[in-house]
C-alpha cells in the first residue's frame, strides 16, 4: 500500500514567516500530534549545520511547528548527536555554542537543546534488531528516553550515501559515536598518488591521524582509519577515492538497519519533514557556503521515512531533468531505499498530495 507524502511548494525568498506557516500546514497534515499523549517528551531531531555552513534548516522556519507541539506538551526539545569527525560538533559544549550561533537559542525558538549522546558521544543504549548487518544498534540515549520523534531533515547530496534526508537523519543521525563508527567501519578510502598535490589539508581533518605525508603524496594507514569519510570531502581535487562497489552498499544497508531500530522503537509516534530548499552537493557537515544545485522545491511531510525520501529524490531529479544525485557524487543512492523497504522501514510507493 502506498504511503501518503504531503508536499507544499516553497522557496527561501518567500521569507521566514511564510516558510514557518507552510511548515506548520504540512506538520498538521502529517498529524504527528494525533498519537502523542500530553506531557510526553518529544525530540525534534535536526542538524544545526557545521560552522561556516549556511544551508541548514533555519530555526525561524520551525517556530510554528514548535508552537503546535507545545499546545500538547511542553517537554519538547531540539536535538542532534555529536560527530565522528573533528569540528565544532564533536562535543556537546561546542555543539551547543554552534547551535546558538545559528539561531537555535531559547529566546528564538522557545525550547531547549539537548545533545542526545552526551558530552562526548558516549551516552548510548542498545536496541536489539538482529538484522543482516547490525545485531544491536547503539543509539543516543536521549532518543530512547523520549516518547515521540519528529525528524527534521534538510535534503542534500552526500558523498557516501548519494543523498541524505529522513533515513540518514534517523539511522546515522540518531546513532551514538560507536553506532556511527559501526556504520562506517566498511568504508576504506585510498589516495590516488598521481592526483594528490601533497597539500596536507586532509591531515588536519582526519580525527585519527590515519593520513601521513610522504615526499610525493599522502597515504592512509588502513589500521588507523575509522572510515569517517572526512578526507573525501575536504580534498577538493578528488585525490581521495572510495571503493564504491562494496563501500556504498554496506554503509547504506547498515544505515537503513540503524534507522529501522529507531523507527520501530517509537511505534508510530514518529513523523518526518524534509526541506528541499538549497539542495547542495554535500551535507550540512560541510563548513562552507555551498551553492544550490537545483531550484528550491518545497517542504514534504510523511509518517514513512522511505516514502518521503523517495518522493524527495523524485522531485529533485525531475526538476533537474537528470539523476542529479548520481551525477553529483557518483553513488547509487537507491540502496538505502530499496534495502529500507526490504527490512520493513517503509515503502517506496507513495501518493504525493500537494497542499495549498
Ligand atoms: S587534500 Fe587531497 S591533494 Fe591535499 S594532501 Fe590530501 S589527498 Fe592530497
Ligand atoms: S583517513 Fe579514514 S579516518 Fe582519516 S579522515 Fe579519511 S576516512 Fe576519516
Coordinates of C-alpha atoms and ligand atoms in Angstrom, one line a residue:
X1 CA 0.0 0.0 0.0
X2 CA 1.3 3.4 -0.9
X3 CA 2.2 5.9 1.9
X4 CA 0.9 9.5 1.9
X5 CA 3.5 12.2 1.4
X6 CA 2.3 15.7 1.7
X7 CA 4.0 18.4 -0.3
X8 CA 3.9 22.2 -0.3
X9 CA 5.9 24.2 -2.8
X10 CA 8.2 26.7 -1.2
X11 CA 11.2 28.9 -1.8
X12 CA 13.6 30.6 0.5
X13 CA 12.9 34.0 -0.9
X14 CA 9.3 33.9 0.5
X15 CA 10.8 34.8 3.9
X16 CA 10.9 33.1 7.3
X17 CA 7.3 33.9 8.3
X18 CA 5.8 32.4 5.1
X19 CA 8.0 29.3 5.4
X20 CA 7.1 28.8 9.1
X21 CA 3.4 28.9 8.1
X22 CA 3.9 26.4 5.3
X23 CA 5.9 24.1 7.5
X24 CA 3.1 24.3 10.1
X25 CA 0.4 23.4 7.5
X26 CA 2.4 20.4 6.5
X27 CA 3.1 19.3 10.0
X28 CA -0.7 19.4 10.8
X29 CA -1.4 17.3 7.7
X30 CA 1.1 14.6 8.9
X31 CA -0.9 14.6 12.2
X32 CA 2.2 13.8 14.2
X33 CA 0.4 15.0 17.4
X34 CA -2.5 12.7 16.8
X35 CA -0.6 9.8 18.5
X36 CA 1.2 11.9 21.1
X37 CA 0.0 12.0 24.7
X38 CA 0.0 15.2 26.6
X39 CA 3.1 15.8 28.7
X40 CA 5.2 13.4 26.6
X41 CA 8.9 14.0 25.8
X42 CA 9.3 15.0 22.2
X43 CA 12.7 15.0 20.5
X44 CA 12.9 17.2 17.4
X45 CA 16.0 15.8 15.6
X46 CA 17.8 18.3 13.4
X47 CA 21.2 19.1 12.1
X48 CA 22.3 22.6 13.3
X49 CA 24.8 23.0 10.5
X50 CA 28.6 22.9 10.8
X51 CA 30.5 26.1 11.4
X52 CA 30.6 28.1 8.1
X53 CA 27.7 26.1 6.6
X54 CA 24.7 28.1 5.6
X55 CA 22.3 25.5 4.2
X56 CA 20.9 24.1 7.4
X57 CA 17.2 24.4 8.3
X58 CA 16.7 27.8 9.9
X59 CA 15.1 28.0 13.4
X60 CA 12.6 30.6 12.4
X61 CA 11.1 28.2 9.8
X62 CA 10.2 25.9 12.7
X63 CA 8.6 28.3 15.1
X64 CA 5.0 27.5 14.3
X65 CA 5.6 23.7 14.5
X66 CA 7.1 24.2 17.9
X67 CA 4.1 26.3 19.0
X68 CA 1.8 23.5 17.8
X69 CA 3.8 20.8 19.7
X70 CA 3.7 23.0 22.9
X71 CA -0.1 23.0 22.8
X72 CA 0.2 19.3 23.6
X73 CA 3.4 19.1 25.7
X74 CA 6.0 21.5 27.0
X75 CA 8.6 18.7 27.1
X76 CA 9.8 19.3 23.6
X77 CA 13.5 19.9 22.7
X78 CA 15.8 20.2 19.7
X79 CA 18.5 17.6 19.5
X80 CA 21.3 16.1 17.5
X81 CA 24.3 13.8 18.1
X82 CA 28.0 14.6 18.2
X83 CA 30.0 13.9 15.1
X84 CA 32.7 11.3 14.3
X85 CA 34.9 13.8 12.6
X86 CA 36.7 16.8 14.1
X87 CA 34.8 20.0 14.0
X88 CA 32.6 22.2 16.1
X89 CA 30.0 19.5 16.7
X90 CA 32.2 16.7 18.1
X91 CA 31.4 17.5 21.8
X92 CA 28.3 18.9 23.4
X93 CA 29.8 22.2 24.6
X94 CA 31.0 23.4 21.2
X95 CA 28.0 21.8 19.5
X96 CA 25.6 23.8 21.7
X97 CA 27.5 27.0 21.1
X98 CA 27.3 26.5 17.4
X99 CA 23.6 25.8 17.6
X100 CA 23.2 29.1 19.4
X101 CA 25.3 30.9 16.8
X102 CA 23.0 29.5 14.2
X103 CA 20.0 30.9 16.0
X104 CA 18.7 28.0 18.0
X105 CA 18.5 29.9 21.2
X106 CA 15.9 29.7 23.9
X107 CA 14.9 33.3 23.1
X108 CA 14.3 32.5 19.4
X109 CA 12.8 29.0 19.5
X110 CA 11.4 28.8 23.0
X111 CA 12.6 25.3 23.7
X112 CA 15.9 23.9 25.0
X113 CA 18.5 21.9 23.1
X114 CA 19.9 18.6 24.3
X115 CA 22.8 16.9 22.6
X116 CA 21.4 13.4 22.6
X117 CA 24.6 11.3 23.2
X118 CA 26.0 13.4 26.0
X119 CA 29.2 15.3 26.5
X120 CA 31.5 13.4 24.1
X121 CA 29.2 10.9 22.4
X122 CA 29.3 8.1 24.9
X123 CA 25.7 8.2 26.2
X124 CA 24.0 5.4 24.4
X125 CA 21.7 2.4 24.8
X126 CA 21.4 -0.6 22.6
X127 CA 18.4 -1.8 20.6
X128 CA 18.5 -5.4 19.6
X129 CA 17.5 -5.7 15.9
X130 CA 19.2 -8.9 14.7
X131 CA 19.2 -7.8 11.1
X132 CA 21.7 -8.9 8.4
X133 CA 24.5 -6.4 9.2
X134 CA 23.5 -5.0 12.6
X135 CA 22.6 -7.1 15.6
X136 CA 22.5 -4.4 18.2
X137 CA 22.2 -0.7 17.3
X138 CA 23.9 1.8 19.5
X139 CA 21.5 4.7 19.8
X140 CA 22.0 8.0 21.6
X141 CA 20.1 7.7 24.9
X142 CA 18.0 10.9 24.7
X143 CA 16.1 9.3 21.8
X144 CA 15.4 6.1 23.7
X145 CA 14.1 8.1 26.7
X146 CA 11.8 10.2 24.5
X147 CA 8.2 9.3 23.8
X148 CA 8.0 10.8 20.3
X149 CA 10.4 11.8 17.5
X150 CA 10.0 14.5 14.8
X151 CA 12.7 14.1 12.3
X152 CA 13.5 17.4 10.5
X153 CA 15.8 16.9 7.6
X154 CA 17.5 19.2 5.1
X155 CA 17.7 17.2 1.8
X156 CA 21.2 17.3 0.4
X157 CA 23.6 15.2 -1.7
X158 CA 26.0 13.0 0.2
X159 CA 29.4 11.6 -0.8
X160 CA 28.8 8.1 0.9
X161 CA 25.1 7.6 0.5
X162 CA 24.2 9.7 -2.6
X163 CA 21.8 11.8 -0.6
X164 CA 20.9 12.4 3.0
X165 CA 17.4 13.0 4.3
X166 CA 14.9 11.2 6.6
X167 CA 16.6 7.7 6.5
X168 CA 20.0 9.1 7.1
X169 CA 18.9 11.5 9.8
X170 CA 17.3 8.6 11.6
X171 CA 20.0 6.0 11.1
X172 CA 23.2 7.9 11.2
X173 CA 21.9 11.0 13.0
X174 CA 20.4 9.2 16.0
X175 CA 23.4 6.8 16.5
X176 CA 25.9 7.4 19.2
X177 CA 29.6 7.7 18.2
X178 CA 30.1 4.0 18.5
X179 CA 27.0 3.5 16.3
X180 CA 28.3 5.9 13.7
X181 CA 31.6 4.0 13.8
X182 CA 29.9 0.7 13.2
X183 CA 28.1 2.1 10.2
X184 CA 31.3 3.5 8.7
X185 CA 33.5 0.5 9.5
X186 CA 33.5 -0.8 6.0
X187 CA 34.5 2.5 4.4
X188 CA 38.1 2.3 3.2
X189 CA 39.2 5.4 1.2
X190 CA 42.5 5.4 -0.6
X191 CA 44.7 8.2 -2.1
X192 CA 45.5 8.3 -5.8
X193 CA 49.2 9.4 -5.6
X194 CA 49.1 10.7 -9.2
X195 CA 46.3 13.1 -8.3
X196 CA 47.4 14.1 -4.8
X197 CA 49.1 17.6 -4.6
X198 CA 50.5 16.8 -1.2
X199 CA 48.9 20.0 0.2
X200 CA 48.3 18.4 3.6
X201 CA 44.8 19.7 4.1
X202 CA 43.3 16.3 4.7
X203 CA 45.8 15.7 7.6
X204 CA 44.2 18.5 9.6
X205 CA 40.7 16.9 9.3
X206 CA 41.5 13.3 9.9
X207 CA 40.3 12.5 13.5
X208 CA 42.6 9.5 14.0
X209 CA 45.8 10.8 12.3
X210 CA 45.5 8.0 9.8
X211 CA 46.9 10.1 7.0
X212 CA 50.6 10.6 6.7
X213 CA 52.7 12.7 4.4
X214 CA 55.4 11.3 2.2
X215 CA 57.6 13.1 -0.3
X216 CA 55.3 12.9 -3.3
X217 CA 51.8 12.4 -1.8
X218 CA 50.0 11.5 1.4
X219 CA 48.7 8.0 2.1
X220 CA 46.3 6.3 4.5
X221 CA 47.2 3.8 7.2
X222 CA 44.3 1.4 7.0
X223 CA 44.5 0.1 10.5
X224 CA 44.1 3.7 11.9
X225 CA 41.2 4.7 9.5
X226 CA 37.7 4.7 11.1
X227 CA 36.0 5.4 7.8
X228 CA 34.5 8.8 8.7
X229 CA 34.9 10.0 5.1
X230 CA 36.1 13.4 6.1
X231 CA 39.1 13.3 3.8
X232 CA 36.8 12.6 0.9
X233 CA 35.0 15.8 1.4
X234 CA 38.0 18.1 2.2
X235 CA 40.1 17.0 -0.8
X236 CA 38.6 19.3 -3.4
X237 CA 40.7 17.9 -6.3
X238 CA 39.3 14.4 -5.8
X239 CA 42.6 12.6 -4.9
X240 CA 40.8 10.6 -2.2
X241 CA 38.9 7.7 -3.7
X242 CA 36.3 5.2 -2.4
X243 CA 36.0 1.6 -3.2
X244 CA 32.4 2.2 -4.3
X245 CA 31.5 -1.3 -5.4
X246 CA 31.4 -2.5 -1.8
X247 CA 31.5 0.5 0.5
X248 CA 28.4 2.4 -0.7
X249 CA 26.2 -0.7 -0.4
X250 CA 27.4 -1.7 3.1
X251 CA 27.2 1.8 4.6
X252 CA 23.6 2.3 3.2
X253 CA 22.4 -1.1 4.4
X254 CA 23.8 -0.6 7.9
X255 CA 22.3 2.9 8.0
X256 CA 18.9 1.6 7.0
X257 CA 19.1 -1.1 9.7
X258 CA 20.0 1.6 12.3
X259 CA 17.1 3.7 11.0
X260 CA 14.8 0.7 11.4
X261 CA 15.9 0.3 15.0
X262 CA 14.9 3.8 15.9
X263 CA 11.8 3.8 13.8
X264 CA 10.4 0.7 15.5
X265 CA 11.2 2.0 19.0
X266 CA 8.7 4.8 18.6
X267 CA 5.8 2.6 17.5
X268 CA 4.1 5.1 15.2
X269 CA 4.9 8.2 17.4
X270 CA 7.3 9.5 14.7
X271 CA 7.0 12.0 11.9
X272 CA 9.2 13.3 9.1
X273 CA 9.6 16.7 7.5
X274 CA 12.1 17.1 4.6
X275 CA 13.1 20.6 3.4
X276 CA 14.0 20.7 -0.3
X277 CA 15.4 24.2 -0.1
X278 CA 19.1 24.9 -1.0
X279 CA 19.8 21.4 -2.2
X280 CA 23.6 21.2 -2.2
X281 CA 26.1 18.6 -3.4
X282 CA 27.3 17.7 0.1
X283 CA 25.5 17.7 3.5
X284 CA 25.4 20.4 6.2
X285 CA 28.5 18.9 7.8
X286 CA 30.5 20.8 5.3
X287 CA 31.8 24.0 6.9
X288 CA 31.3 26.1 3.7
X289 CA 28.7 28.0 1.9
X290 CA 27.7 25.7 -0.9
X291 CA 25.7 26.7 -3.9
X292 CA 22.2 25.1 -4.6
X293 CA 22.3 22.6 -7.4
X294 CA 18.6 22.8 -8.2
X295 CA 15.9 25.5 -7.7
X296 CA 14.1 25.4 -4.4
X297 CA 11.3 22.9 -4.5
X298 CA 9.4 22.9 -1.2
X299 CA 8.7 21.0 2.0
X300 CA 7.5 17.4 2.4
X301 CA 5.9 15.6 5.3
X302 CA 5.1 12.0 6.0
X303 CA 5.0 9.3 8.6
X304 CA 7.0 7.0 6.3
X305 CA 10.8 7.7 6.0
X306 CA 11.3 5.6 2.9
X307 CA 8.3 7.2 1.1
X308 CA 9.2 10.8 2.0
X309 CA 12.8 10.2 0.8
X310 CA 11.7 8.5 -2.4
X311 CA 9.3 11.4 -3.2
X312 CA 12.1 13.9 -2.4
X313 CA 14.6 12.2 -4.7
X314 CA 12.0 12.0 -7.5
X315 CA 11.2 15.7 -7.1
X316 CA 14.9 16.7 -7.2
X317 CA 15.7 14.6 -10.1
X318 CA 12.6 15.6 -12.1
X319 CA 13.3 19.3 -11.6
X320 CA 16.9 18.9 -12.7
X321 CA 16.0 16.8 -15.7
X322 CA 18.5 14.1 -14.8
X323 CA 19.7 11.9 -12.0
X324 CA 21.2 14.8 -10.2
X325 CA 22.1 12.9 -7.1
X326 CA 24.0 10.3 -9.0
X327 CA 25.7 13.0 -11.1
X328 CA 26.8 15.0 -8.0
X329 CA 28.5 12.2 -6.0
X330 CA 28.6 9.1 -8.3
X331 CA 26.9 6.9 -5.7
X332 CA 24.0 4.6 -6.2
X333 CA 21.6 6.4 -3.8
X334 CA 18.8 3.9 -4.3
X335 CA 20.3 1.2 -2.0
X336 CA 19.1 2.9 1.3
X337 CA 15.5 3.0 0.0
X338 CA 15.4 -0.5 -1.6
X339 CA 17.0 -2.1 1.4
X340 CA 14.9 0.0 3.8
X341 CA 11.8 -1.2 2.1
X342 CA 13.0 -4.8 2.3
X343 CA 13.5 -4.7 6.1
X344 CA 10.2 -3.1 6.7
X345 CA 11.2 0.5 7.4
X346 CA 8.6 1.8 4.9
X347 CA 7.6 1.7 1.3
X348 CA 9.0 3.4 -1.8
X349 CA 5.4 3.6 -3.1
X350 CA 3.8 6.9 -2.3
X351 CA 1.0 9.2 -3.1
X352 CA 2.2 12.8 -3.4
X353 CA -0.6 15.1 -2.0
X354 CA 0.1 18.7 -2.8
X355 CA -1.4 21.1 -0.3
X356 CA -2.1 24.8 -0.8
Ligands
LIG1 S1 43.8 17.1 0.5 FE1 43.9 15.9 -1.4 S2 45.6 16.8 -2.5 FE2 45.8 17.5 -0.4 S3 47.2 16.1 0.6 FE3 45.1 15.3 1.0 S4 44.7 13.9 -0.7 FE4 46.5 15.1 -1.3
LIG2 S1 41.7 8.6 6.6 FE1 39.9 7.5 7.4 S2 39.7 8.4 9.5 FE2 41.0 9.8 8.4 S3 39.6 11.3 7.5 FE3 39.9 9.7 6.0 S4 38.2 8.3 6.3 FE4 38.4 9.6 8.2

